[in-house]
mmCIF file with all atom_site columns, C-alpha atoms in Angstrom:
data_model
loop_
_atom_site.group_PDB
_atom_site.id
_atom_site.type_symbol
_atom_site.label_atom_id
_atom_site.label_alt_id
_atom_site.label_comp_id
_atom_site.label_asym_id
_atom_site.label_entity_id
_atom_site.label_seq_id
_atom_site.pdbx_PDB_ins_code
_atom_site.Cartn_x
_atom_site.Cartn_y
_atom_site.Cartn_z
_atom_site.occupancy
_atom_site.B_iso_or_equiv
_atom_site.pdbx_formal_charge
_atom_site.auth_seq_id
_atom_site.auth_comp_id
_atom_site.auth_asym_id
_atom_site.auth_atom_id
_atom_site.pdbx_PDB_model_num
ATOM 1   C CA . UNK A 1 1   ? 0.000   0.000  0.000   1.00 0.00 ? 1   UNK A CA 1
ATOM 2   C CA . UNK A 1 2   ? 1.365   3.386  -1.024  1.00 0.00 ? 2   UNK A CA 1
ATOM 3   C CA . UNK A 1 3   ? 1.410   6.049  1.676   1.00 0.00 ? 3   UNK A CA 1
ATOM 4   C CA . UNK A 1 4   ? 1.978   9.733  1.031   1.00 0.00 ? 4   UNK A CA 1
ATOM 5   C CA . UNK A 1 5   ? 2.510   12.367 3.725   1.00 0.00 ? 5   UNK A CA 1
ATOM 6   C CA . UNK A 1 6   ? 2.694   16.055 2.865   1.00 0.00 ? 6   UNK A CA 1
ATOM 7   C CA . UNK A 1 7   ? 4.375   18.719 4.969   1.00 0.00 ? 7   UNK A CA 1
ATOM 8   C CA . UNK A 1 8   ? 5.693   22.253 4.671   1.00 0.00 ? 8   UNK A CA 1
ATOM 9   C CA . UNK A 1 9   ? 2.476   24.216 4.389   1.00 0.00 ? 9   UNK A CA 1
ATOM 10  C CA . UNK A 1 10  ? 1.829   27.370 6.366   1.00 0.00 ? 10  UNK A CA 1
ATOM 11  C CA . UNK A 1 11  ? 1.008   31.065 6.273   1.00 0.00 ? 11  UNK A CA 1
ATOM 12  C CA . UNK A 1 12  ? 3.100   33.326 4.054   1.00 0.00 ? 12  UNK A CA 1
ATOM 13  C CA . UNK A 1 13  ? 2.790   36.858 2.703   1.00 0.00 ? 13  UNK A CA 1
ATOM 14  C CA . UNK A 1 14  ? 2.215   37.502 -0.971  1.00 0.00 ? 14  UNK A CA 1
ATOM 15  C CA . UNK A 1 15  ? 5.510   37.365 -2.846  1.00 0.00 ? 15  UNK A CA 1
ATOM 16  C CA . UNK A 1 16  ? 6.977   34.871 -0.408  1.00 0.00 ? 16  UNK A CA 1
ATOM 17  C CA . UNK A 1 17  ? 8.059   31.263 -0.852  1.00 0.00 ? 17  UNK A CA 1
ATOM 18  C CA . UNK A 1 18  ? 7.295   27.851 0.594   1.00 0.00 ? 18  UNK A CA 1
ATOM 19  C CA . UNK A 1 19  ? 8.605   24.374 -0.112  1.00 0.00 ? 19  UNK A CA 1
ATOM 20  C CA . UNK A 1 20  ? 6.220   21.476 0.237   1.00 0.00 ? 20  UNK A CA 1
ATOM 21  C CA . UNK A 1 21  ? 7.467   17.930 0.755   1.00 0.00 ? 21  UNK A CA 1
ATOM 22  C CA . UNK A 1 22  ? 5.727   14.628 0.084   1.00 0.00 ? 22  UNK A CA 1
ATOM 23  C CA . UNK A 1 23  ? 7.256   11.663 1.880   1.00 0.00 ? 23  UNK A CA 1
ATOM 24  C CA . UNK A 1 24  ? 6.302   8.441  0.118   1.00 0.00 ? 24  UNK A CA 1
ATOM 25  C CA . UNK A 1 25  ? 6.487   4.736  0.832   1.00 0.00 ? 25  UNK A CA 1
ATOM 26  C CA . UNK A 1 26  ? 9.686   2.990  -0.195  1.00 0.00 ? 26  UNK A CA 1
ATOM 27  C CA . UNK A 1 27  ? 10.058  2.867  -3.977  1.00 0.00 ? 27  UNK A CA 1
ATOM 28  C CA . UNK A 1 28  ? 6.987   4.962  -4.774  1.00 0.00 ? 28  UNK A CA 1
ATOM 29  C CA . UNK A 1 29  ? 8.746   7.982  -6.244  1.00 0.00 ? 29  UNK A CA 1
ATOM 30  C CA . UNK A 1 30  ? 10.880  5.765  -8.464  1.00 0.00 ? 30  UNK A CA 1
ATOM 31  C CA . UNK A 1 31  ? 7.998   3.708  -9.837  1.00 0.00 ? 31  UNK A CA 1
ATOM 32  C CA . UNK A 1 32  ? 4.992   6.066  -9.950  1.00 0.00 ? 32  UNK A CA 1
ATOM 33  C CA . UNK A 1 33  ? 4.111   9.252  -11.741 1.00 0.00 ? 33  UNK A CA 1
ATOM 34  C CA . UNK A 1 34  ? 3.950   11.885 -9.009  1.00 0.00 ? 34  UNK A CA 1
ATOM 35  C CA . UNK A 1 35  ? 1.765   14.964 -8.954  1.00 0.00 ? 35  UNK A CA 1
ATOM 36  C CA . UNK A 1 36  ? 0.654   17.904 -6.855  1.00 0.00 ? 36  UNK A CA 1
ATOM 37  C CA . UNK A 1 37  ? -2.931  19.148 -6.793  1.00 0.00 ? 37  UNK A CA 1
ATOM 38  C CA . UNK A 1 38  ? -4.690  21.843 -4.809  1.00 0.00 ? 38  UNK A CA 1
ATOM 39  C CA . UNK A 1 39  ? -8.191  22.577 -3.663  1.00 0.00 ? 39  UNK A CA 1
ATOM 40  C CA . UNK A 1 40  ? -9.448  25.969 -2.557  1.00 0.00 ? 40  UNK A CA 1
ATOM 41  C CA . UNK A 1 41  ? -12.679 26.371 -0.547  1.00 0.00 ? 41  UNK A CA 1
ATOM 42  C CA . UNK A 1 42  ? -15.726 25.903 -2.765  1.00 0.00 ? 42  UNK A CA 1
ATOM 43  C CA . UNK A 1 43  ? -13.646 24.868 -5.748  1.00 0.00 ? 43  UNK A CA 1
ATOM 44  C CA . UNK A 1 44  ? -12.743 21.581 -7.379  1.00 0.00 ? 44  UNK A CA 1
ATOM 45  C CA . UNK A 1 45  ? -9.369  19.957 -6.892  1.00 0.00 ? 45  UNK A CA 1
ATOM 46  C CA . UNK A 1 46  ? -7.061  21.162 -9.667  1.00 0.00 ? 46  UNK A CA 1
ATOM 47  C CA . UNK A 1 47  ? -3.786  20.034 -11.172 1.00 0.00 ? 47  UNK A CA 1
ATOM 48  C CA . UNK A 1 48  ? -0.653  21.970 -10.178 1.00 0.00 ? 48  UNK A CA 1
ATOM 49  C CA . UNK A 1 49  ? 2.393   19.998 -11.309 1.00 0.00 ? 49  UNK A CA 1
ATOM 50  C CA . UNK A 1 50  ? 3.630   16.486 -12.121 1.00 0.00 ? 50  UNK A CA 1
ATOM 51  C CA . UNK A 1 51  ? 6.935   14.728 -12.716 1.00 0.00 ? 51  UNK A CA 1
ATOM 52  C CA . UNK A 1 52  ? 7.675   11.711 -14.901 1.00 0.00 ? 52  UNK A CA 1
ATOM 53  C CA . UNK A 1 53  ? 9.098   8.653  -13.140 1.00 0.00 ? 53  UNK A CA 1
ATOM 54  C CA . UNK A 1 54  ? 11.611  7.767  -15.890 1.00 0.00 ? 54  UNK A CA 1
ATOM 55  C CA . UNK A 1 55  ? 13.148  10.943 -17.263 1.00 0.00 ? 55  UNK A CA 1
ATOM 56  C CA . UNK A 1 56  ? 12.068  13.591 -14.777 1.00 0.00 ? 56  UNK A CA 1
ATOM 57  C CA . UNK A 1 57  ? 10.130  15.601 -17.347 1.00 0.00 ? 57  UNK A CA 1
ATOM 58  C CA . UNK A 1 58  ? 7.851   18.038 -15.546 1.00 0.00 ? 58  UNK A CA 1
ATOM 59  C CA . UNK A 1 59  ? 4.405   19.464 -16.287 1.00 0.00 ? 59  UNK A CA 1
ATOM 60  C CA . UNK A 1 60  ? 2.745   22.536 -14.846 1.00 0.00 ? 60  UNK A CA 1
ATOM 61  C CA . UNK A 1 61  ? -0.599  24.262 -14.790 1.00 0.00 ? 61  UNK A CA 1
ATOM 62  C CA . UNK A 1 62  ? -0.460  27.581 -16.620 1.00 0.00 ? 62  UNK A CA 1
ATOM 63  C CA . UNK A 1 63  ? -1.334  29.406 -13.411 1.00 0.00 ? 63  UNK A CA 1
ATOM 64  C CA . UNK A 1 64  ? 1.892   28.304 -11.685 1.00 0.00 ? 64  UNK A CA 1
ATOM 65  C CA . UNK A 1 65  ? 4.310   28.008 -14.599 1.00 0.00 ? 65  UNK A CA 1
ATOM 66  C CA . UNK A 1 66  ? 7.480   29.973 -13.925 1.00 0.00 ? 66  UNK A CA 1
ATOM 67  C CA . UNK A 1 67  ? 6.742   30.249 -10.185 1.00 0.00 ? 67  UNK A CA 1
ATOM 68  C CA . UNK A 1 68  ? 6.507   26.636 -8.974  1.00 0.00 ? 68  UNK A CA 1
ATOM 69  C CA . UNK A 1 69  ? 9.017   23.818 -9.433  1.00 0.00 ? 69  UNK A CA 1
ATOM 70  C CA . UNK A 1 70  ? 8.377   20.126 -8.845  1.00 0.00 ? 70  UNK A CA 1
ATOM 71  C CA . UNK A 1 71  ? 11.317  17.838 -8.131  1.00 0.00 ? 71  UNK A CA 1
ATOM 72  C CA . UNK A 1 72  ? 12.033  14.447 -6.642  1.00 0.00 ? 72  UNK A CA 1
ATOM 73  C CA . UNK A 1 73  ? 14.689  12.638 -4.642  1.00 0.00 ? 73  UNK A CA 1
ATOM 74  C CA . UNK A 1 74  ? 14.444  8.911  -5.318  1.00 0.00 ? 74  UNK A CA 1
ATOM 75  C CA . UNK A 1 75  ? 16.863  8.044  -2.528  1.00 0.00 ? 75  UNK A CA 1
ATOM 76  C CA . UNK A 1 76  ? 14.743  9.879  0.020   1.00 0.00 ? 76  UNK A CA 1
ATOM 77  C CA . UNK A 1 77  ? 11.437  8.746  -1.530  1.00 0.00 ? 77  UNK A CA 1
ATOM 78  C CA . UNK A 1 78  ? 10.338  12.369 -1.499  1.00 0.00 ? 78  UNK A CA 1
ATOM 79  C CA . UNK A 1 79  ? 8.753   14.757 -3.972  1.00 0.00 ? 79  UNK A CA 1
ATOM 80  C CA . UNK A 1 80  ? 8.987   18.515 -3.507  1.00 0.00 ? 80  UNK A CA 1
ATOM 81  C CA . UNK A 1 81  ? 7.050   21.527 -4.680  1.00 0.00 ? 81  UNK A CA 1
ATOM 82  C CA . UNK A 1 82  ? 9.017   24.761 -4.478  1.00 0.00 ? 82  UNK A CA 1
ATOM 83  C CA . UNK A 1 83  ? 6.596   27.667 -4.614  1.00 0.00 ? 83  UNK A CA 1
ATOM 84  C CA . UNK A 1 84  ? 7.909   31.175 -5.258  1.00 0.00 ? 84  UNK A CA 1
ATOM 85  C CA . UNK A 1 85  ? 6.224   34.525 -5.839  1.00 0.00 ? 85  UNK A CA 1
ATOM 86  C CA . UNK A 1 86  ? 3.148   33.274 -4.047  1.00 0.00 ? 86  UNK A CA 1
ATOM 87  C CA . UNK A 1 87  ? -0.178  34.999 -4.617  1.00 0.00 ? 87  UNK A CA 1
ATOM 88  C CA . UNK A 1 88  ? -3.346  35.058 -2.495  1.00 0.00 ? 88  UNK A CA 1
ATOM 89  C CA . UNK A 1 89  ? -5.040  32.947 -5.179  1.00 0.00 ? 89  UNK A CA 1
ATOM 90  C CA . UNK A 1 90  ? -2.550  30.161 -4.425  1.00 0.00 ? 90  UNK A CA 1
ATOM 91  C CA . UNK A 1 91  ? -4.283  29.675 -1.072  1.00 0.00 ? 91  UNK A CA 1
ATOM 92  C CA . UNK A 1 92  ? -5.540  26.081 -0.907  1.00 0.00 ? 92  UNK A CA 1
ATOM 93  C CA . UNK A 1 93  ? -4.975  22.655 0.541   1.00 0.00 ? 93  UNK A CA 1
ATOM 94  C CA . UNK A 1 94  ? -2.169  21.047 -1.438  1.00 0.00 ? 94  UNK A CA 1
ATOM 95  C CA . UNK A 1 95  ? -2.233  17.315 -2.076  1.00 0.00 ? 95  UNK A CA 1
ATOM 96  C CA . UNK A 1 96  ? 0.446   14.916 -3.252  1.00 0.00 ? 96  UNK A CA 1
ATOM 97  C CA . UNK A 1 97  ? -0.655  12.021 -5.465  1.00 0.00 ? 97  UNK A CA 1
ATOM 98  C CA . UNK A 1 98  ? 0.812   8.928  -7.143  1.00 0.00 ? 98  UNK A CA 1
ATOM 99  C CA . UNK A 1 99  ? -0.267  7.378  -10.447 1.00 0.00 ? 99  UNK A CA 1
ATOM 100 C CA . UNK A 1 100 ? 0.437   3.804  -11.533 1.00 0.00 ? 100 UNK A CA 1
ATOM 101 C CA . UNK A 1 101 ? 0.199   4.714  -15.218 1.00 0.00 ? 101 UNK A CA 1
ATOM 102 C CA . UNK A 1 102 ? 1.848   7.658  -16.954 1.00 0.00 ? 102 UNK A CA 1
ATOM 103 C CA . UNK A 1 103 ? 2.226   11.180 -15.603 1.00 0.00 ? 103 UNK A CA 1
ATOM 104 C CA . UNK A 1 104 ? -1.357  12.403 -15.821 1.00 0.00 ? 104 UNK A CA 1
ATOM 105 C CA . UNK A 1 105 ? -2.831  15.825 -15.220 1.00 0.00 ? 105 UNK A CA 1
ATOM 106 C CA . UNK A 1 106 ? -6.317  14.570 -14.412 1.00 0.00 ? 106 UNK A CA 1
ATOM 107 C CA . UNK A 1 107 ? -7.083  13.918 -10.768 1.00 0.00 ? 107 UNK A CA 1
ATOM 108 C CA . UNK A 1 108 ? -9.108  10.774 -11.498 1.00 0.00 ? 108 UNK A CA 1
ATOM 109 C CA . UNK A 1 109 ? -6.032  9.123  -13.011 1.00 0.00 ? 109 UNK A CA 1
ATOM 110 C CA . UNK A 1 110 ? -4.170  9.147  -9.728  1.00 0.00 ? 110 UNK A CA 1
ATOM 111 C CA . UNK A 1 111 ? -4.400  6.110  -7.496  1.00 0.00 ? 111 UNK A CA 1
ATOM 112 C CA . UNK A 1 112 ? -3.063  7.287  -4.136  1.00 0.00 ? 112 UNK A CA 1
ATOM 113 C CA . UNK A 1 113 ? -3.397  10.570 -2.250  1.00 0.00 ? 113 UNK A CA 1
ATOM 114 C CA . UNK A 1 114 ? -1.928  12.188 0.811   1.00 0.00 ? 114 UNK A CA 1
ATOM 115 C CA . UNK A 1 115 ? -3.969  13.956 3.467   1.00 0.00 ? 115 UNK A CA 1
ATOM 116 C CA . UNK A 1 116 ? -3.017  17.440 2.273   1.00 0.00 ? 116 UNK A CA 1
ATOM 117 C CA . UNK A 1 117 ? -1.245  20.450 3.734   1.00 0.00 ? 117 UNK A CA 1
ATOM 118 C CA . UNK A 1 118 ? -2.736  23.943 4.036   1.00 0.00 ? 118 UNK A CA 1
ATOM 119 C CA . UNK A 1 119 ? -1.090  26.864 2.266   1.00 0.00 ? 119 UNK A CA 1
ATOM 120 C CA . UNK A 1 120 ? -2.403  30.339 3.045   1.00 0.00 ? 120 UNK A CA 1
ATOM 121 C CA . UNK A 1 121 ? -1.079  33.419 1.259   1.00 0.00 ? 121 UNK A CA 1
ATOM 122 C CA . UNK A 1 122 ? -1.991  36.778 2.767   1.00 0.00 ? 122 UNK A CA 1
ATOM 123 C CA . UNK A 1 123 ? -2.172  39.958 0.728   1.00 0.00 ? 123 UNK A CA 1
#
């Protein structure tokens, strides 16, 4: 069973930075497509970023491109989301997810989810 545990969320002022971490079960990061999603109050869960298990190719939502960076450390079984130039509209619960097949951008294609970590950006 794959387990994912997010950490690193918090309260930050607009323009600031945060780094989220997703600690995964042994071998998960190496063998699964890994993604980050977020869900703001009253809104649907949306894709943020994903990283390919084989070649490390990354994918981003247009809203975060150029500000967020997804990366992974296979040895530490951890995926990161570096978030810079944060905006109030980035406020949401951020979720880490793992996909058995591919590196999808659709939430229904992911098989395992963490419990989420809250990110709040004040103006």
